[in-house]
């Protein structure tokens, strides 16, 4: 059922409790935490501007990282408040708590159109437990509830679900923000009855992570193109040798059922026909997590369906790129979720980049819609500077995956129906 949106709200003079997903990547530079990608902040500006124009008092709540229920200075939202103020072009008051006295005081001082950002809500363990008493504390400053945090909508936490339920029980309205609305439109409605051919490109490491999405998309897609390490679990299912490639022997049966379902549903289900393989060598160096750094020696094209013993497949090869690009060029609707290889390493980024380029090229033709589903794919498109050449890029990682699986997101379910 369609949900109420901020467009439907009258918020003049009201306290709008606005949940946003400002879980942005940060890096330490000279003792300061610096935001390295502000996409998630920028994406909420239309909602904020509309609510400011409507004369609401905006009280923003968000989480950052996984601080495990206690204050963690490196996960403070303070740098986000500064960035938001810069992007919005108006002051944003930062409150270094999300409940209690300080919040009440700051909110009391607000005028219509003012913006306050509260400290990381996950500094309280009660947030992730969706503790009713904590939700009650948060809701003290909520006349109206708005959720624009699509990226956190798969979490049933106090700020994403509990507060909304409380506000609704008091007779208050709970609405989707404009970003939330767009996410639900593109990842939901647009893929429900897609213009055909509907071509889906799925990548990533594990079949087990993607099987629910594969299963659901086998009901809707005309063509599914598989890349990433999960292709090797499919190859294992077909009886090929996978060398040192990342595989999930436990998921072989799952892969077999997907292949069988594709036959029954008459879905063109393509697997890579060639790949880039390399020899993995453990070095003495340790990475940030204390694990040995792996070096990849002698990358080369392998055109045999068997991966040579002692090597691992790390990207799709040129023949596969050509075949996938040709499929993409015929599409009217494209969904891309997951990279084609180990794209973080530039030796193995060519496949991911070429497929992204093909999607961007297809989008530039009239009437073609391309939807990019979160996380690594968005990172890869941004890195290749193709972000503005596609129709829509999701701000959700886990949330977009769960939504594509057909799950009801608790943060959406809690909003008022139209
Ligand atoms: C994300 O970055 O995927 C969202 O902000 C949710 O974060 P979480 O996975 O820590 O709940
Ligand atoms: Mg996540």
Short mmCIF file of C-alpha atoms and ligand atoms in Angstrom, two decimals:
data_model
loop_
_atom_site.label_atom_id
_atom_site.label_comp_id
_atom_site.label_asym_id
_atom_site.label_seq_id
_atom_site.Cartn_x
_atom_site.Cartn_y
_atom_site.Cartn_z
CA UNK A 1 0.00 0.00 0.00
CA UNK A 2 1.23 3.53 -0.77
CA UNK A 3 2.72 5.37 2.16
CA UNK A 4 2.20 8.94 3.25
CA UNK A 5 5.04 11.21 2.11
CA UNK A 6 6.39 14.55 3.28
CA UNK A 7 4.45 16.15 0.43
CA UNK A 8 1.22 15.23 2.22
CA UNK A 9 2.26 16.76 5.55
CA UNK A 10 1.42 20.07 7.17
CA UNK A 11 4.38 20.65 9.48
CA UNK A 12 4.30 24.42 10.16
CA UNK A 13 5.46 25.02 13.73
CA UNK A 14 5.66 21.27 14.38
CA UNK A 15 8.63 19.28 15.63
CA UNK A 16 9.55 16.86 12.85
CA UNK A 17 11.55 13.87 14.07
CA UNK A 18 13.47 12.98 10.91
CA UNK A 19 15.43 9.71 10.69
CA UNK A 20 18.17 9.93 8.09
CA UNK A 21 20.96 7.52 7.08
CA UNK A 22 24.15 9.52 7.55
CA UNK A 23 26.26 6.39 7.97
CA UNK A 24 28.97 7.84 5.74
CA UNK A 25 32.57 6.68 5.29
CA UNK A 26 35.04 8.63 7.45
CA UNK A 27 38.81 8.76 7.49
CA UNK A 28 41.13 10.15 10.12
CA UNK A 29 43.26 13.04 8.87
CA UNK A 30 45.56 14.90 11.30
CA UNK A 31 43.51 13.76 14.27
CA UNK A 32 40.19 14.79 12.69
CA UNK A 33 37.48 12.60 11.19
CA UNK A 34 36.86 13.61 7.58
CA UNK A 35 33.92 12.48 5.41
CA UNK A 36 35.19 10.77 2.25
CA UNK A 37 31.82 10.40 0.49
CA UNK A 38 28.86 12.67 1.30
CA UNK A 39 26.38 11.01 -1.11
CA UNK A 40 24.05 9.95 1.68
CA UNK A 41 23.95 13.50 3.08
CA UNK A 42 23.39 15.13 -0.31
CA UNK A 43 20.62 12.63 -1.06
CA UNK A 44 18.49 13.94 1.85
CA UNK A 45 18.67 17.63 0.87
CA UNK A 46 15.40 17.66 -1.13
CA UNK A 47 13.50 16.34 1.90
CA UNK A 48 15.17 18.80 4.25
CA UNK A 49 14.58 21.75 1.95
CA UNK A 50 10.91 20.88 1.50
CA UNK A 51 10.34 20.54 5.25
CA UNK A 52 12.20 23.77 5.95
CA UNK A 53 10.09 25.55 3.32
CA UNK A 54 6.97 24.14 4.96
CA UNK A 55 8.07 25.69 8.27
CA UNK A 56 8.82 22.55 10.29
CA UNK A 57 11.37 22.28 13.09
CA UNK A 58 13.71 19.55 11.91
CA UNK A 59 15.22 17.22 14.49
CA UNK A 60 17.53 14.82 12.65
CA UNK A 61 18.49 11.45 14.08
CA UNK A 62 21.01 9.05 12.57
CA UNK A 63 23.53 6.32 13.34
CA UNK A 64 27.15 6.10 12.30
CA UNK A 65 29.08 2.83 12.28
CA UNK A 66 28.57 0.14 14.89
CA UNK A 67 29.65 1.65 18.24
CA UNK A 68 28.15 -1.28 20.21
CA UNK A 69 25.93 0.77 22.51
CA UNK A 70 28.43 3.19 24.00
CA UNK A 71 29.93 6.54 23.01
CA UNK A 72 32.80 6.18 20.53
CA UNK A 73 34.45 9.51 19.59
CA UNK A 74 35.50 8.32 16.11
CA UNK A 75 31.83 7.63 15.36
CA UNK A 76 30.45 11.01 16.38
CA UNK A 77 28.07 12.73 13.96
CA UNK A 78 29.65 16.12 14.67
CA UNK A 79 31.60 16.27 11.36
CA UNK A 80 28.35 15.34 9.60
CA UNK A 81 26.59 18.37 11.13
CA UNK A 82 29.32 20.65 9.73
CA UNK A 83 29.08 19.03 6.29
CA UNK A 84 25.28 19.22 6.30
CA UNK A 85 25.36 22.90 7.22
CA UNK A 86 27.75 23.55 4.33
CA UNK A 87 25.57 21.64 1.83
CA UNK A 88 22.32 23.11 3.09
CA UNK A 89 23.67 26.64 3.27
CA UNK A 90 22.27 27.28 6.74
CA UNK A 91 23.24 26.61 10.36
CA UNK A 92 22.78 23.11 11.74
CA UNK A 93 22.85 22.86 15.53
CA UNK A 94 24.64 19.74 16.74
CA UNK A 95 23.54 18.26 20.08
CA UNK A 96 26.02 15.82 21.61
CA UNK A 97 23.29 13.48 22.86
CA UNK A 98 20.15 12.07 21.28
CA UNK A 99 17.84 11.97 24.33
CA UNK A 100 17.39 13.91 27.59
CA UNK A 101 17.97 17.45 28.87
CA UNK A 102 20.33 18.71 26.18
CA UNK A 103 17.96 17.67 23.42
CA UNK A 104 14.92 19.19 25.14
CA UNK A 105 16.76 22.48 25.61
CA UNK A 106 17.98 22.69 22.02
CA UNK A 107 14.53 21.86 20.66
CA UNK A 108 12.84 24.43 22.92
CA UNK A 109 15.06 27.09 21.37
CA UNK A 110 14.13 26.15 17.78
CA UNK A 111 12.26 28.41 15.39
CA UNK A 112 10.29 27.24 12.36
CA UNK A 113 12.68 26.04 9.66
CA UNK A 114 15.57 25.41 12.07
CA UNK A 115 17.66 22.24 11.84
CA UNK A 116 19.16 20.23 14.70
CA UNK A 117 21.25 17.06 14.32
CA UNK A 118 21.37 14.72 17.32
CA UNK A 119 24.40 12.60 18.25
CA UNK A 120 24.74 8.97 17.06
CA UNK A 121 21.66 7.13 18.30
CA UNK A 122 23.67 3.88 18.51
CA UNK A 123 25.66 5.30 21.43
CA UNK A 124 22.75 3.74 23.36
CA UNK A 125 22.40 -0.06 23.30
CA UNK A 126 18.64 0.42 23.62
CA UNK A 127 18.49 1.72 20.03
CA UNK A 128 19.29 -1.59 18.35
CA UNK A 129 17.13 -3.46 20.89
CA UNK A 130 14.20 -1.28 19.82
CA UNK A 131 13.61 -0.72 23.54
CA UNK A 132 10.15 0.87 24.07
CA UNK A 133 11.33 3.11 26.94
CA UNK A 134 14.15 4.45 24.77
CA UNK A 135 11.78 5.00 21.84
CA UNK A 136 9.57 6.93 24.28
CA UNK A 137 12.54 9.13 25.21
CA UNK A 138 13.35 9.82 21.55
CA UNK A 139 9.68 10.53 20.81
CA UNK A 140 9.58 13.33 23.42
CA UNK A 141 10.52 15.76 20.67
CA UNK A 142 8.37 14.24 17.90
CA UNK A 143 5.06 15.73 16.78
CA UNK A 144 5.52 14.20 13.35
CA UNK A 145 7.79 11.33 12.24
CA UNK A 146 9.57 11.23 8.90
CA UNK A 147 11.81 8.41 7.69
CA UNK A 148 14.24 9.25 4.89
CA UNK A 149 16.75 6.58 5.98
CA UNK A 150 16.15 3.93 3.32
CA UNK A 151 19.63 2.52 4.00
CA UNK A 152 18.60 1.66 7.58
CA UNK A 153 14.97 0.72 6.88
CA UNK A 154 15.76 -3.01 7.11
CA UNK A 155 16.55 -2.49 10.80
CA UNK A 156 13.72 -2.61 13.35
CA UNK A 157 15.46 -0.23 15.75
CA UNK A 158 14.00 2.40 18.10
CA UNK A 159 14.70 5.33 15.76
CA UNK A 160 13.64 3.50 12.58
CA UNK A 161 10.58 1.67 13.90
CA UNK A 162 9.77 2.17 17.59
CA UNK A 163 9.38 5.96 17.46
CA UNK A 164 7.14 5.74 14.39
CA UNK A 165 4.83 3.29 16.17
CA UNK A 166 4.64 5.60 19.20
CA UNK A 167 3.92 8.72 17.16
CA UNK A 168 1.21 6.87 15.23
CA UNK A 169 -0.35 5.59 18.47
CA UNK A 170 -0.60 9.19 19.69
CA UNK A 171 -2.43 10.09 16.49
CA UNK A 172 0.61 11.70 14.81
CA UNK A 173 1.55 11.21 11.18
CA UNK A 174 4.50 9.09 10.00
CA UNK A 175 5.66 9.82 6.46
CA UNK A 176 8.33 8.78 3.98
CA UNK A 177 10.90 11.38 2.95
CA UNK A 178 11.54 12.12 -0.72
CA UNK A 179 14.64 9.92 -0.84
CA UNK A 180 12.75 7.03 0.74
CA UNK A 181 9.98 7.58 -1.81
CA UNK A 182 12.46 7.48 -4.72
CA UNK A 183 14.16 4.33 -3.42
CA UNK A 184 10.83 2.53 -3.08
CA UNK A 185 9.79 3.72 -6.54
CA UNK A 186 12.92 2.59 -8.37
CA UNK A 187 13.77 -0.59 -6.47
CA UNK A 188 10.09 -1.47 -6.02
CA UNK A 189 7.45 -0.19 -8.46
CA UNK A 190 9.75 0.18 -11.47
CA UNK A 191 10.91 -3.44 -11.19
CA UNK A 192 7.43 -4.78 -10.48
CA UNK A 193 6.32 -4.24 -14.10
CA UNK A 194 9.56 -3.46 -15.92
CA UNK A 195 9.71 -2.43 -19.57
CA UNK A 196 11.16 -5.42 -21.44
CA UNK A 197 13.71 -6.76 -22.07
CA UNK A 198 14.57 -6.61 -18.37
CA UNK A 199 18.26 -7.44 -17.95
CA UNK A 200 19.65 -8.11 -14.48
CA UNK A 201 23.39 -8.10 -13.76
CA UNK A 202 24.32 -9.75 -10.50
CA UNK A 203 27.78 -9.92 -9.03
CA UNK A 204 29.44 -10.36 -5.67
CA UNK A 205 31.31 -13.01 -3.80
CA UNK A 206 28.67 -15.41 -2.60
CA UNK A 207 25.73 -17.29 -4.08
CA UNK A 208 24.35 -17.61 -0.55
CA UNK A 209 24.19 -13.80 -0.20
CA UNK A 210 22.35 -13.38 -3.47
CA UNK A 211 20.23 -16.49 -3.84
CA UNK A 212 17.00 -14.92 -2.56
CA UNK A 213 17.40 -12.06 -5.03
CA UNK A 214 18.24 -14.48 -7.85
CA UNK A 215 15.20 -16.57 -6.99
CA UNK A 216 12.87 -13.56 -7.01
CA UNK A 217 14.35 -12.04 -10.16
CA UNK A 218 14.01 -15.35 -12.01
CA UNK A 219 10.26 -14.59 -11.79
CA UNK A 220 10.66 -11.18 -13.44
CA UNK A 221 13.79 -10.92 -15.58
CA UNK A 222 14.29 -11.84 -19.23
CA UNK A 223 18.04 -12.16 -18.83
CA UNK A 224 20.34 -12.61 -15.82
CA UNK A 225 24.08 -12.05 -16.17
CA UNK A 226 26.28 -13.44 -13.41
CA UNK A 227 29.69 -12.13 -12.41
CA UNK A 228 31.94 -11.95 -9.37
CA UNK A 229 33.26 -14.86 -7.37
CA UNK A 230 29.78 -16.38 -7.14
CA UNK A 231 30.18 -17.40 -10.78
CA UNK A 232 32.67 -20.04 -9.58
CA UNK A 233 30.11 -21.71 -7.36
CA UNK A 234 27.93 -21.96 -10.48
CA UNK A 235 30.87 -23.41 -12.41
CA UNK A 236 31.39 -25.93 -9.62
CA UNK A 237 27.71 -26.85 -9.99
CA UNK A 238 28.34 -27.45 -13.70
CA UNK A 239 31.25 -29.75 -12.93
CA UNK A 240 34.18 -27.49 -13.82
CA UNK A 241 37.42 -27.06 -11.90
CA UNK A 242 37.67 -23.76 -10.04
CA UNK A 243 41.31 -23.83 -8.89
CA UNK A 244 41.93 -21.47 -5.99
CA UNK A 245 38.89 -19.30 -6.79
CA UNK A 246 36.56 -18.33 -3.97
CA UNK A 247 33.78 -20.93 -3.96
CA UNK A 248 31.01 -22.08 -1.62
CA UNK A 249 30.79 -25.87 -1.83
CA UNK A 250 27.75 -25.70 0.49
CA UNK A 251 25.89 -23.59 -2.07
CA UNK A 252 26.40 -25.87 -5.05
CA UNK A 253 22.93 -27.41 -4.72
CA UNK A 254 21.43 -23.93 -4.46
CA UNK A 255 23.26 -22.91 -7.63
CA UNK A 256 21.97 -26.05 -9.39
CA UNK A 257 18.37 -25.22 -8.46
CA UNK A 258 18.77 -21.67 -9.76
CA UNK A 259 20.06 -23.01 -13.08
CA UNK A 260 17.14 -25.43 -13.26
CA UNK A 261 14.62 -22.69 -12.44
CA UNK A 262 16.08 -20.48 -15.17
CA UNK A 263 15.38 -23.30 -17.66
CA UNK A 264 11.80 -23.72 -16.49
CA UNK A 265 11.12 -19.96 -16.46
CA UNK A 266 12.81 -19.51 -19.81
CA UNK A 267 15.18 -16.90 -18.43
CA UNK A 268 18.44 -16.44 -20.32
CA UNK A 269 20.92 -17.12 -17.52
CA UNK A 270 24.49 -16.32 -18.56
CA UNK A 271 27.68 -17.24 -16.75
CA UNK A 272 31.16 -15.96 -17.61
CA UNK A 273 32.82 -17.74 -20.54
CA UNK A 274 36.31 -16.45 -19.73
CA UNK A 275 38.04 -14.78 -16.83
CA UNK A 276 41.15 -13.08 -15.49
CA UNK A 277 43.12 -15.46 -13.30
CA UNK A 278 46.16 -14.87 -11.10
CA UNK A 279 48.34 -16.65 -8.57
CA UNK A 280 47.74 -15.61 -4.96
CA UNK A 281 50.76 -15.11 -2.73
CA UNK A 282 50.59 -14.35 0.99
CA UNK A 283 53.13 -11.65 1.91
CA UNK A 284 54.68 -10.83 5.31
CA UNK A 285 52.89 -7.45 5.32
CA UNK A 286 49.72 -7.08 7.41
CA UNK A 287 46.63 -5.08 6.46
CA UNK A 288 44.61 -2.76 8.77
CA UNK A 289 42.76 -5.76 10.20
CA UNK A 290 46.04 -7.60 10.91
CA UNK A 291 45.57 -10.11 8.10
CA UNK A 292 48.43 -10.93 5.71
CA UNK A 293 48.36 -8.84 2.54
CA UNK A 294 47.78 -11.00 -0.55
CA UNK A 295 49.61 -10.22 -3.76
CA UNK A 296 48.28 -11.29 -7.12
CA UNK A 297 50.93 -12.47 -9.53
CA UNK A 298 50.81 -12.91 -13.31
CA UNK A 299 47.21 -11.92 -14.09
CA UNK A 300 46.18 -13.39 -17.44
CA UNK A 301 43.12 -14.16 -19.52
CA UNK A 302 41.80 -17.69 -19.18
CA UNK A 303 39.42 -18.82 -21.92
CA UNK A 304 38.94 -22.31 -20.58
CA UNK A 305 35.90 -23.02 -18.38
CA UNK A 306 38.29 -24.76 -15.97
CA UNK A 307 40.42 -22.41 -13.88
CA UNK A 308 44.07 -23.56 -14.04
CA UNK A 309 45.22 -25.34 -10.86
CA UNK A 310 46.95 -22.98 -8.43
CA UNK A 311 45.25 -19.85 -9.79
CA UNK A 312 42.10 -17.98 -8.82
CA UNK A 313 39.55 -16.23 -11.04
CA UNK A 314 39.32 -12.55 -10.08
CA UNK A 315 37.42 -10.81 -12.88
CA UNK A 316 35.34 -11.61 -15.95
CA UNK A 317 37.33 -11.79 -19.18
CA UNK A 318 37.01 -9.84 -22.47
CA UNK A 319 34.71 -12.34 -24.23
CA UNK A 320 32.32 -12.21 -21.28
CA UNK A 321 32.42 -8.41 -21.25
CA UNK A 322 31.49 -8.41 -24.94
CA UNK A 323 28.63 -10.86 -24.44
CA UNK A 324 27.26 -9.02 -21.39
CA UNK A 325 27.54 -5.59 -23.05
CA UNK A 326 25.57 -6.94 -26.03
CA UNK A 327 22.76 -8.12 -23.71
CA UNK A 328 22.74 -4.78 -21.87
CA UNK A 329 22.48 -2.92 -25.19
CA UNK A 330 19.15 -4.63 -25.95
CA UNK A 331 17.59 -3.87 -22.55
CA UNK A 332 14.77 -1.47 -21.71
CA UNK A 333 15.21 -1.97 -17.97
CA UNK A 334 18.52 -2.78 -16.27
CA UNK A 335 19.23 -3.70 -12.68
CA UNK A 336 22.88 -3.88 -11.61
CA UNK A 337 23.76 -5.32 -8.23
CA UNK A 338 27.27 -6.37 -7.32
CA UNK A 339 30.70 -6.08 -8.96
CA UNK A 340 32.01 -8.45 -11.65
CA UNK A 341 35.36 -9.00 -9.93
CA UNK A 342 37.77 -7.79 -7.30
CA UNK A 343 37.32 -4.21 -8.55
CA UNK A 344 39.03 -2.57 -5.55
CA UNK A 345 42.25 -3.84 -7.14
CA UNK A 346 42.73 -2.10 -10.48
CA UNK A 347 44.19 -5.24 -12.07
CA UNK A 348 40.72 -6.79 -11.71
CA UNK A 349 38.46 -3.76 -12.23
CA UNK A 350 38.18 -3.90 -16.02
CA UNK A 351 35.16 -6.22 -16.10
CA UNK A 352 33.19 -4.21 -13.53
CA UNK A 353 34.06 -0.94 -15.29
CA UNK A 354 33.21 -2.21 -18.76
CA UNK A 355 29.83 -3.51 -17.64
CA UNK A 356 29.15 -0.22 -15.82
CA UNK A 357 30.09 1.66 -19.00
CA UNK A 358 27.71 -0.52 -21.03
CA UNK A 359 24.91 0.24 -18.56
CA UNK A 360 25.67 3.98 -18.76
CA UNK A 361 25.73 3.88 -22.58
CA UNK A 362 22.42 2.02 -22.72
CA UNK A 363 20.86 4.53 -20.31
CA UNK A 364 21.70 7.40 -22.61
CA UNK A 365 19.35 5.89 -25.20
CA UNK A 366 15.82 7.21 -24.78
CA UNK A 367 13.43 5.23 -22.65
CA UNK A 368 16.00 2.94 -21.01
CA UNK A 369 15.99 2.83 -17.23
CA UNK A 370 18.99 1.66 -15.23
CA UNK A 371 18.84 1.03 -11.52
CA UNK A 372 21.94 0.43 -9.46
CA UNK A 373 21.42 -1.50 -6.25
CA UNK A 374 23.64 -0.23 -3.53
CA UNK A 375 26.97 -0.86 -1.88
CA UNK A 376 29.87 -1.99 -4.06
CA UNK A 377 28.17 -1.26 -7.40
CA UNK A 378 27.59 2.37 -6.43
CA UNK A 379 31.21 2.62 -5.28
CA UNK A 380 32.38 1.20 -8.61
CA UNK A 381 30.17 3.56 -10.66
CA UNK A 382 31.29 6.59 -8.70
CA UNK A 383 34.92 5.55 -9.07
CA UNK A 384 34.44 5.28 -12.85
CA UNK A 385 32.62 8.67 -12.79
CA UNK A 386 29.48 7.11 -14.24
CA UNK A 387 27.21 7.92 -11.30
CA UNK A 388 25.28 10.61 -13.16
CA UNK A 389 24.96 8.51 -16.33
CA UNK A 390 22.48 6.03 -14.85
CA UNK A 391 18.82 6.49 -13.91
CA UNK A 392 19.03 5.74 -10.20
CA UNK A 393 21.64 4.68 -7.66
CA UNK A 394 20.38 3.37 -4.33
CA UNK A 395 21.79 4.73 -1.06
CA UNK A 396 21.08 1.39 0.61
CA UNK A 397 23.44 -1.57 0.91
CA UNK A 398 21.84 -4.31 2.99
CA UNK A 399 18.49 -2.51 2.75
CA UNK A 400 18.41 -2.54 -1.05
CA UNK A 401 19.34 -6.22 -1.12
CA UNK A 402 16.59 -7.15 1.37
CA UNK A 403 14.08 -5.00 -0.49
CA UNK A 404 15.00 -6.63 -3.81
CA UNK A 405 14.52 -10.00 -2.10
CA UNK A 406 10.93 -8.95 -1.53
CA UNK A 407 11.22 -8.45 2.23
CA UNK A 408 8.97 -5.97 4.01
CA UNK A 409 11.29 -3.38 5.55
CA UNK A 410 10.31 -2.56 9.16
CA UNK A 411 11.14 1.13 8.70
CA UNK A 412 8.70 1.31 5.78
CA UNK A 413 6.00 -0.87 7.34
CA UNK A 414 5.80 1.52 10.33
CA UNK A 415 4.86 4.52 8.15
CA UNK A 416 1.25 5.71 7.81
CA UNK A 417 -0.71 4.51 4.78
CA UNK A 418 -2.02 7.20 2.43
C1 LIG B 1 24.37 0.73 5.94
O1 LIG B 1 25.40 1.40 5.85
O2 LIG B 1 24.20 -0.33 5.31
C2 LIG B 1 23.25 1.25 6.79
O3 LIG B 1 23.52 2.51 7.29
C3 LIG B 1 22.93 0.28 7.90
O4 LIG B 1 24.04 0.08 8.75
P1 LIG B 1 24.15 -1.27 9.58
O5 LIG B 1 24.41 -2.36 8.59
O6 LIG B 1 25.27 -1.06 10.56
O7 LIG B 1 22.82 -1.47 10.28
MG1 LIG B 2 25.52 -2.62 6.26
#
